[in-house]
CSV table of C-alpha atoms and ligand atoms in Angstrom, one decimal:
chain,number,residue,atom,x,y,z
N,24,MET,CA,-20.6,-12.5,-10.0
N,25,ALA,CA,-23.6,-12.6,-8.0
N,26,GLN,CA,-23.6,-11.4,-4.9
N,27,ALA,CA,-25.3,-13.4,-1.5
N,28,PRO,CA,-28.4,-10.9,-0.7
N,29,ILE,CA,-27.8,-8.7,2.5
N,30,THR,CA,-30.4,-9.9,5.6
N,31,VAL,CA,-31.5,-7.6,7.9
N,32,PRO,CA,-33.6,-8.3,10.8
N,33,VAL,CA,-36.8,-7.3,10.1
N,34,THR,CA,-39.7,-9.4,11.7
N,35,ASN,CA,-43.4,-9.9,11.2
N,36,GLY,CA,-43.3,-8.1,7.9
N,37,THR,CA,-42.6,-4.9,9.8
N,38,LEU,CA,-39.5,-2.6,10.0
N,39,LEU,CA,-39.5,-3.5,13.9
N,40,THR,CA,-38.8,-6.4,16.0
N,41,GLU,CA,-41.6,-7.2,18.6
N,42,GLN,CA,-39.1,-5.8,21.6
N,43,GLN,CA,-38.9,-2.3,19.2
N,44,GLN,CA,-42.5,-2.1,19.0
N,45,THR,CA,-43.3,-2.3,22.6
N,46,TYR,CA,-40.9,0.1,23.3
N,47,VAL,CA,-42.7,2.6,20.2
N,48,ASP,CA,-45.9,1.6,21.9
N,49,GLU,CA,-44.6,2.6,25.6
N,50,LEU,CA,-43.3,5.7,24.1
N,51,LYS,CA,-46.7,6.7,22.4
N,52,LYS,CA,-47.5,6.7,26.0
N,53,GLY,CA,-44.8,9.1,27.4
N,54,ARG,CA,-43.2,6.4,29.3
N,55,PHE,CA,-39.2,6.0,28.5
N,56,ASP,CA,-36.6,3.6,29.1
N,57,LEU,CA,-34.3,5.6,30.9
N,58,GLU,CA,-32.0,2.6,31.9
N,59,TRP,CA,-29.2,3.6,30.7
N,60,LEU,CA,-29.7,7.1,32.8
N,61,ARG,CA,-29.4,4.8,36.1
N,62,ASP,CA,-25.9,2.7,35.3
N,63,PRO,CA,-24.3,2.6,38.2
N,64,LYS,CA,-20.7,2.0,39.0
N,65,PRO,CA,-18.0,1.0,38.1
N,66,ASN,CA,-18.7,2.2,34.9
N,67,TRP,CA,-20.0,5.6,35.8
N,68,GLY,CA,-18.6,8.6,38.1
N,69,ILE,CA,-15.2,8.2,35.4
N,70,ARG,CA,-13.0,11.3,35.9
N,71,ALA,CA,-9.6,10.8,33.9
N,72,GLU,CA,-6.6,13.1,35.1
N,73,MET,CA,-4.6,15.0,32.4
N,74,ARG,CA,-1.6,13.6,34.0
N,75,LYS,CA,0.9,15.8,31.6
N,76,PRO,CA,-1.4,18.8,31.1
N,77,ASP,CA,0.8,20.1,28.5
N,78,ARG,CA,0.5,16.6,26.7
N,79,GLY,CA,-3.3,16.9,26.3
N,80,LEU,CA,-5.6,13.9,27.6
N,81,THR,CA,-3.9,10.5,26.4
N,82,LEU,CA,-4.6,7.1,26.4
N,83,GLN,CA,-2.3,6.2,28.9
N,84,ASP,CA,-4.9,9.0,31.0
N,85,ILE,CA,-7.9,7.2,30.1
N,86,ASN,CA,-6.8,3.9,30.6
N,87,ALA,CA,-5.5,4.7,34.0
N,88,ALA,CA,-8.7,6.0,34.9
N,89,TYR,CA,-10.9,3.1,33.4
N,90,ALA,CA,-10.9,-0.3,31.3
N,91,GLY,CA,-7.0,0.0,31.0
N,92,GLU,CA,-5.8,-3.5,30.9
N,93,PRO,CA,-7.3,-5.7,28.1
N,94,GLU,CA,-8.3,-9.3,29.4
N,95,ASP,CA,-6.7,-11.9,27.9
N,96,LYS,CA,-9.3,-13.7,26.3
N,97,PRO,CA,-12.5,-11.4,26.2
N,98,ALA,CA,-15.7,-13.3,26.0
N,99,LEU,CA,-16.8,-10.9,23.2
N,100,ARG,CA,-15.8,-10.6,19.6
N,101,THR,CA,-17.9,-7.4,19.2
N,102,MET,CA,-17.6,-3.7,18.7
N,103,ALA,CA,-19.0,-2.6,22.0
N,104,PRO,CA,-15.8,-0.6,23.8
N,105,ARG,CA,-13.9,-2.2,26.8
N,106,GLY,CA,-15.8,-1.8,29.6
N,107,SER,CA,-19.1,-0.4,28.1
N,108,VAL,CA,-22.2,-2.2,29.7
N,109,VAL,CA,-23.6,-4.6,26.7
N,110,ASP,CA,-26.2,-6.3,25.6
N,111,ASP,CA,-26.3,-10.4,25.7
N,112,ASP,CA,-27.2,-11.4,22.4
N,113,LEU,CA,-24.3,-9.1,20.4
N,114,PRO,CA,-23.5,-10.5,17.3
N,115,ASP,CA,-20.5,-12.0,17.0
N,116,MET,CA,-18.1,-10.2,14.4
N,117,GLY,CA,-16.1,-13.5,13.3
N,118,TYR,CA,-12.5,-12.1,14.6
N,119,THR,CA,-10.4,-14.8,14.5
N,120,TYR,CA,-7.3,-13.2,16.9
N,121,ASN,CA,-9.2,-12.7,20.2
N,122,GLU,CA,-6.3,-13.5,22.4
N,123,LYS,CA,-4.5,-10.7,23.5
N,124,TYR,CA,-0.7,-12.3,23.5
N,125,GLN,CA,-1.9,-12.8,19.2
N,126,VAL,CA,-1.3,-9.0,18.7
N,127,TRP,CA,-0.6,-7.1,21.4
N,128,ALA,CA,3.0,-5.5,22.5
N,129,ASP,CA,3.3,-3.6,25.8
N,130,ASN,CA,4.2,-0.2,24.3
N,131,ILE,CA,1.3,0.6,22.1
N,132,VAL,CA,-0.2,2.8,24.0
N,133,PRO,CA,2.3,5.3,23.9
N,134,LEU,CA,3.6,4.0,20.6
N,135,TYR,CA,-0.1,5.3,19.1
N,136,GLU,CA,0.2,8.8,21.2
N,137,GLU,CA,3.3,9.3,19.8
N,138,ALA,CA,2.4,8.3,16.3
N,139,THR,CA,-0.8,10.9,16.5
N,140,ALA,CA,1.3,13.2,17.6
N,141,ARG,CA,4.2,13.1,14.9
N,142,GLN,CA,1.8,13.2,11.9
N,143,TRP,CA,3.5,15.4,8.7
N,144,SER,CA,2.4,16.3,5.6
N,145,ALA,CA,4.7,15.1,2.6
N,146,THR,CA,2.8,18.4,0.7
N,147,ARG,CA,3.9,20.9,3.2
N,148,ASP,CA,6.3,20.0,6.2
N,149,ILE,CA,9.4,19.3,3.8
N,150,PRO,CA,11.0,21.9,2.3
N,151,TRP,CA,10.7,21.1,-1.6
N,152,ASP,CA,12.1,24.8,-2.5
N,153,GLU,CA,15.4,23.6,-1.2
N,154,LEU,CA,16.4,20.9,-4.0
N,155,LYS,CA,18.7,21.8,-6.0
N,156,PRO,CA,19.5,20.1,-9.7
N,157,LEU,CA,22.5,17.4,-8.6
N,158,PRO,CA,24.9,16.3,-11.1
N,159,ASP,CA,23.0,13.5,-13.1
N,160,ASP,CA,24.5,10.5,-11.5
N,161,LEU,CA,23.9,11.8,-8.0
N,162,GLU,CA,20.3,12.1,-9.2
N,163,ARG,CA,19.9,8.6,-10.7
N,164,ALA,CA,21.1,7.5,-7.6
N,165,GLN,CA,18.6,9.3,-5.3
N,166,CYS,CA,16.0,8.9,-7.5
N,167,GLN,CA,16.6,4.8,-7.8
N,168,ILE,CA,16.8,4.7,-4.1
N,169,ALA,CA,13.6,7.1,-4.1
N,170,THR,CA,12.1,4.3,-6.9
N,171,PHE,CA,12.7,1.3,-4.5
N,172,LEU,CA,11.1,3.1,-1.3
N,173,THR,CA,8.2,3.9,-3.4
N,174,GLU,CA,7.7,0.4,-4.7
N,175,VAL,CA,8.2,-1.1,-0.9
N,176,GLU,CA,6.6,1.2,1.6
N,177,MET,CA,2.8,0.3,1.1
N,178,ILE,CA,3.3,-3.1,2.1
N,179,ALA,CA,3.3,-1.6,5.8
N,180,SER,CA,0.0,-0.7,5.0
N,181,ASP,CA,-1.3,-3.4,2.8
N,182,PHE,CA,-0.3,-6.3,5.2
N,183,PRO,CA,-1.7,-5.0,8.5
N,184,ALA,CA,-5.0,-3.9,6.6
N,185,LYS,CA,-5.5,-7.7,5.7
N,186,TRP,CA,-5.4,-8.5,9.4
N,187,LEU,CA,-6.5,-5.4,11.1
N,188,TRP,CA,-10.2,-6.8,10.7
N,189,GLN,CA,-9.5,-10.2,12.0
N,190,MET,CA,-8.5,-8.7,15.1
N,191,ASN,CA,-10.5,-8.3,18.0
N,192,GLN,CA,-11.9,-4.6,18.7
N,193,HIS,CA,-11.3,-5.3,22.6
N,194,PHE,CA,-7.6,-4.5,21.7
N,195,HIS,CA,-8.4,-1.4,20.1
N,196,GLU,CA,-5.1,0.3,21.0
N,197,VAL,CA,-3.3,-2.3,18.4
N,198,LYS,CA,-6.3,-1.4,15.5
N,199,MET,CA,-5.6,2.1,16.1
N,200,PHE,CA,-1.8,1.9,16.1
N,201,LEU,CA,-1.9,0.0,12.7
N,202,CYS,CA,-4.2,2.5,11.2
N,203,THR,CA,-1.6,5.4,12.1
N,204,GLN,CA,1.1,2.9,10.4
N,205,ALA,CA,-0.7,2.2,7.1
N,206,MET,CA,-1.3,6.6,6.9
N,207,ASP,CA,2.9,6.6,7.8
N,208,GLU,CA,3.1,4.1,4.9
N,209,ALA,CA,0.7,6.0,2.8
N,210,ARG,CA,2.7,9.0,3.4
N,211,HIS,CA,6.3,7.3,2.6
N,212,LEU,CA,5.2,6.5,-0.9
N,213,GLU,CA,4.5,9.8,-1.5
N,214,VAL,CA,7.0,11.4,-0.1
N,215,PHE,CA,9.3,9.2,-2.4
N,216,ARG,CA,7.2,9.6,-5.0
N,217,LYS,CA,7.7,13.2,-5.0
N,218,ARG,CA,11.6,12.9,-4.5
N,219,ALA,CA,11.4,10.6,-7.6
N,220,LEU,CA,9.5,13.2,-9.9
N,221,ALA,CA,10.8,16.3,-8.4
N,222,ASN,CA,14.2,17.3,-9.5
N,223,GLY,CA,14.6,16.5,-13.4
N,224,GLY,CA,14.8,12.6,-12.6
N,225,GLY,CA,12.3,10.3,-12.3
N,226,LEU,CA,10.8,6.6,-11.4
N,227,MET,CA,13.6,3.9,-12.2
N,228,ARG,CA,13.8,0.5,-11.8
N,229,CYS,CA,12.1,-2.5,-10.2
N,230,LEU,CA,13.9,-5.6,-9.7
N,231,THR,CA,11.5,-9.1,-9.5
N,232,GLY,CA,13.5,-10.6,-6.1
N,233,THR,CA,12.0,-7.2,-4.1
N,234,GLU,CA,8.5,-8.3,-5.3
N,235,VAL,CA,8.8,-11.6,-4.0
N,236,PHE,CA,9.7,-11.0,-0.8
N,237,LEU,CA,7.1,-8.1,-0.6
N,238,LYS,CA,4.6,-11.0,-1.9
N,239,THR,CA,6.4,-13.5,1.4
N,240,ILE,CA,5.0,-11.0,3.5
N,241,LEU,CA,1.3,-9.9,2.0
N,242,HIS,CA,0.7,-13.8,1.8
N,243,ALA,CA,2.3,-14.6,4.9
N,244,PRO,CA,0.0,-17.6,6.5
N,245,THR,CA,-0.5,-15.9,10.3
N,246,TYR,CA,0.1,-12.1,11.8
N,247,VAL,CA,2.8,-12.8,13.8
N,248,GLN,CA,4.8,-14.6,11.0
N,249,GLY,CA,4.1,-11.7,8.8
N,250,SER,CA,4.9,-9.2,11.6
N,251,PHE,CA,8.0,-10.8,12.2
N,252,LEU,CA,9.0,-10.7,8.3
N,253,MET,CA,7.9,-7.2,8.2
N,254,HIS,CA,8.2,-5.0,11.2
N,255,VAL,CA,11.2,-6.8,12.6
N,256,LEU,CA,13.1,-8.2,9.5
N,257,GLY,CA,12.2,-6.1,6.7
N,258,GLU,CA,11.1,-2.2,8.1
N,259,GLY,CA,14.4,-2.8,9.9
N,260,LEU,CA,16.6,-2.9,7.0
N,261,ILE,CA,14.7,-0.3,5.6
N,262,LEU,CA,15.5,1.9,8.9
N,263,ASP,CA,18.9,1.4,8.6
N,264,ILE,CA,18.3,2.4,4.9
N,265,PHE,CA,16.8,5.5,5.9
N,266,ARG,CA,19.8,5.9,8.4
N,267,SER,CA,22.2,5.7,5.2
N,268,GLY,CA,20.2,7.9,3.5
N,269,GLU,CA,20.0,11.0,5.7
N,270,PHE,CA,23.6,10.7,6.1
N,271,LEU,CA,23.7,11.1,2.5
N,272,ALA,CA,21.4,13.8,1.9
N,273,LYS,CA,22.8,15.8,-0.5
N,274,ASN,CA,20.1,19.2,0.3
N,275,LYS,CA,17.7,19.8,3.1
N,276,THR,CA,14.8,18.6,1.4
N,277,GLU,CA,16.4,15.1,1.4
N,278,LYS,CA,17.5,15.2,4.9
N,279,GLU,CA,14.1,16.5,6.3
N,280,ILE,CA,12.0,13.4,3.7
N,281,TYR,CA,14.7,10.7,5.9
N,282,ARG,CA,14.7,12.4,9.1
N,283,LEU,CA,11.2,12.3,9.4
N,284,CYS,CA,10.7,8.9,7.8
N,285,ILE,CA,13.4,7.2,10.2
N,286,GLN,CA,10.3,8.4,13.1
N,287,ASP,CA,7.9,6.8,11.7
N,288,GLU,CA,9.8,3.9,10.6
N,289,ALA,CA,11.8,3.6,14.5
N,290,ARG,CA,7.7,3.4,15.7
N,291,HIS,CA,7.2,0.3,13.4
N,292,VAL,CA,10.2,-1.4,14.2
N,293,SER,CA,9.7,-1.0,18.0
N,294,TYR,CA,6.1,-2.2,17.9
N,295,GLY,CA,6.9,-5.5,15.8
N,296,THR,CA,10.1,-6.0,18.5
N,297,MET,CA,7.9,-5.8,21.4
N,298,HIS,CA,4.5,-7.7,19.8
N,299,LEU,CA,6.9,-10.9,18.8
N,300,LYS,CA,8.3,-10.2,22.9
N,301,TYR,CA,4.7,-10.4,24.2
N,302,PHE,CA,4.0,-12.9,21.8
N,303,LEU,CA,6.8,-15.2,22.6
N,304,GLU,CA,6.3,-14.4,26.0
N,305,HIS,CA,2.3,-15.1,26.7
N,306,HIS,CA,2.0,-17.9,24.1
N,307,PRO,CA,0.0,-21.1,25.6
N,308,GLU,CA,2.6,-23.3,23.8
N,309,ARG,CA,5.8,-21.6,24.4
N,310,GLU,CA,8.8,-23.9,23.8
N,311,LYS,CA,6.8,-24.5,20.3
N,312,ALA,CA,6.5,-21.0,19.1
N,313,ILE,CA,10.0,-20.1,19.9
N,314,ALA,CA,11.0,-22.9,18.0
N,315,ASP,CA,8.5,-22.4,15.0
N,316,MET,CA,9.8,-18.5,14.8
N,317,HIS,CA,13.0,-20.4,14.5
N,318,MET,CA,12.2,-21.7,11.5
N,319,LEU,CA,10.9,-19.0,9.9
N,320,ALA,CA,13.7,-16.8,11.0
N,321,ASP,CA,16.0,-19.9,9.3
N,322,VAL,CA,14.3,-19.8,5.7
N,323,ALA,CA,13.7,-15.3,6.0
N,324,GLU,CA,17.2,-14.9,6.9
N,325,LEU,CA,18.3,-17.1,3.7
N,326,GLY,CA,16.7,-14.7,1.4
N,327,ILE,CA,18.3,-11.4,2.9
N,328,PRO,CA,21.9,-11.7,0.9
N,329,GLY,CA,19.5,-12.0,-2.0
N,330,PHE,CA,17.3,-9.4,-1.1
N,331,LEU,CA,20.1,-6.6,-0.5
N,332,THR,CA,22.5,-7.8,-3.3
N,333,ASN,CA,20.4,-5.5,-5.5
N,334,PRO,CA,22.2,-3.3,-8.1
N,335,TYR,CA,19.3,-1.0,-7.6
N,336,ILE,CA,20.0,-0.5,-4.1
N,337,ILE,CA,23.7,-1.1,-3.2
N,338,GLU,CA,25.1,0.9,-6.3
N,339,PRO,CA,22.8,4.0,-5.7
N,340,LEU,CA,24.2,3.9,-2.4
N,341,ALA,CA,27.6,3.3,-3.5
N,342,VAL,CA,27.4,6.3,-6.2
N,343,LEU,CA,26.0,8.6,-3.1
N,344,MET,CA,28.3,7.5,-0.7
N,345,GLY,CA,31.7,7.9,-2.9
N,346,ASP,CA,29.7,11.1,-3.9
N,347,GLY,CA,29.7,10.1,-7.7
N,348,VAL,CA,30.2,7.5,-9.9
N,349,LYS,CA,33.9,8.2,-10.1
N,350,GLY,CA,34.0,7.3,-6.2
N,351,ILE,CA,32.0,4.1,-6.1
N,352,ASP,CA,34.6,1.8,-4.9
N,353,LYS,CA,35.0,3.9,-2.0
N,354,GLY,CA,31.2,4.1,-1.5
N,355,MET,CA,31.1,0.5,-1.8
N,356,GLU,CA,33.4,0.0,1.2
N,357,ALA,CA,31.2,2.1,3.0
N,358,VAL,CA,27.9,0.0,1.8
N,359,ARG,CA,29.6,-2.9,3.1
N,360,LEU,CA,29.8,-1.5,6.6
N,361,VAL,CA,26.3,-0.4,6.5
N,362,TRP,CA,25.4,-4.5,6.1
N,363,VAL,CA,27.6,-5.2,9.0
N,364,ARG,CA,25.4,-2.5,10.9
N,365,MET,CA,22.1,-3.8,9.5
N,366,ARG,CA,22.9,-7.6,10.5
N,367,GLU,CA,23.7,-6.5,14.2
N,368,GLU,CA,21.0,-4.6,14.4
N,369,TYR,CA,18.6,-7.2,13.4
N,370,LEU,CA,20.5,-9.7,16.1
N,371,ASN,CA,19.7,-6.7,18.5
N,372,ARG,CA,16.0,-6.4,18.0
N,373,CYS,CA,16.0,-10.3,18.2
N,374,ALA,CA,17.5,-10.2,21.4
N,375,LEU,CA,15.3,-7.3,22.7
N,376,ALA,CA,12.3,-9.5,22.1
N,377,GLY,CA,13.8,-12.5,23.7
N,378,PHE,CA,14.4,-14.3,20.5
N,379,ASP,CA,18.2,-15.4,20.0
N,380,ARG,CA,19.6,-15.4,16.9
N,381,ARG,CA,22.9,-14.9,17.6
N,382,GLU,CA,24.7,-18.1,17.3
N,383,LEU,CA,21.9,-19.3,15.1
N,384,THR,CA,21.6,-16.3,12.1
N,385,ARG,CA,22.0,-17.5,8.4
N,386,VAL,CA,22.6,-13.8,7.3
N,387,PRO,CA,26.5,-13.8,6.5
N,388,GLU,CA,28.4,-11.5,8.9
N,389,GLN,CA,30.4,-9.7,5.8
N,390,ALA,CA,28.6,-8.6,2.9
N,391,PRO,CA,28.7,-11.1,0.2
N,392,PHE,CA,29.8,-8.3,-2.6
I,29,FE2,FE1,7.6,3.2,5.7
I,30,FE2,FE1,7.1,1.4,8.1
């Protein structure tokens, strides 16, 4: 496919613009610009204080010192740092998310700091040597869940990455947080793939319904719609599966995998919940935004029973809960309780976002199996 030629700002058939040539001529005479040395307050003389020296210099510290609060509608669409001195004719980067309510969450700054402080390595920080051979049914159950998680984790890298470049860099904290999320999810894929392949088992089955749900998120028409589907609904459900996984771990290896993934996942869910809250509270047409979001939730919730009525999720969970295939009936009772908890926690997240779904929800109170 033919590609459009790259255009570069060259004038007069030279490498330099007229203004740059004038500057070079002045430099040759030993005359410097030095305007940057004379910039006055308010953007000079700033000394951010480490308010908790044992933590180090945080984003909260520098935001408290200068240009901390983003504008609701920044005038520029550039990569120039918030609070810097800029030329009048900076190019427009073509960002499409230029209003704070479209991307922001009030907990974004501490969440980013937490994310960077809690990065871990799936190679080094998991006690892989504690992994011991398991009975075949338990190993298959662990591997089936690990396969499912390997399949779904990277949606939460792909989806934010798709929207990241479209967000105005004025809201750099959101973009930085989404970068940490993308890295977290890469590590989640890594750790579950490693678990599936590390103990005599292997990668197991993937179901069409799972891929359909992932595709819905990936191709959601707006960021907030995809964020609701992914952060609030999907990752919330995955967080509950992680909690079950930690509870059902058969060794220290699995316990540590799930414990570390829970920390990461809780941040992603927390951002999504607080973003939904910020979006709905600050949307210029608030009532309409809430009504539209209810319409989306009505449809998305109808898909939950189908998404979770997946033999490759509920049966391995039941086998682990029943401590083997012989205890699968008892295990299913526990899986039904997980359903009730998942629904309850989803409704609590919606309530926290000021988006009350309790009377409206289409998620059945009891598992349909
Ligand atoms: Fe994840
Ligand atoms: Fe996540």
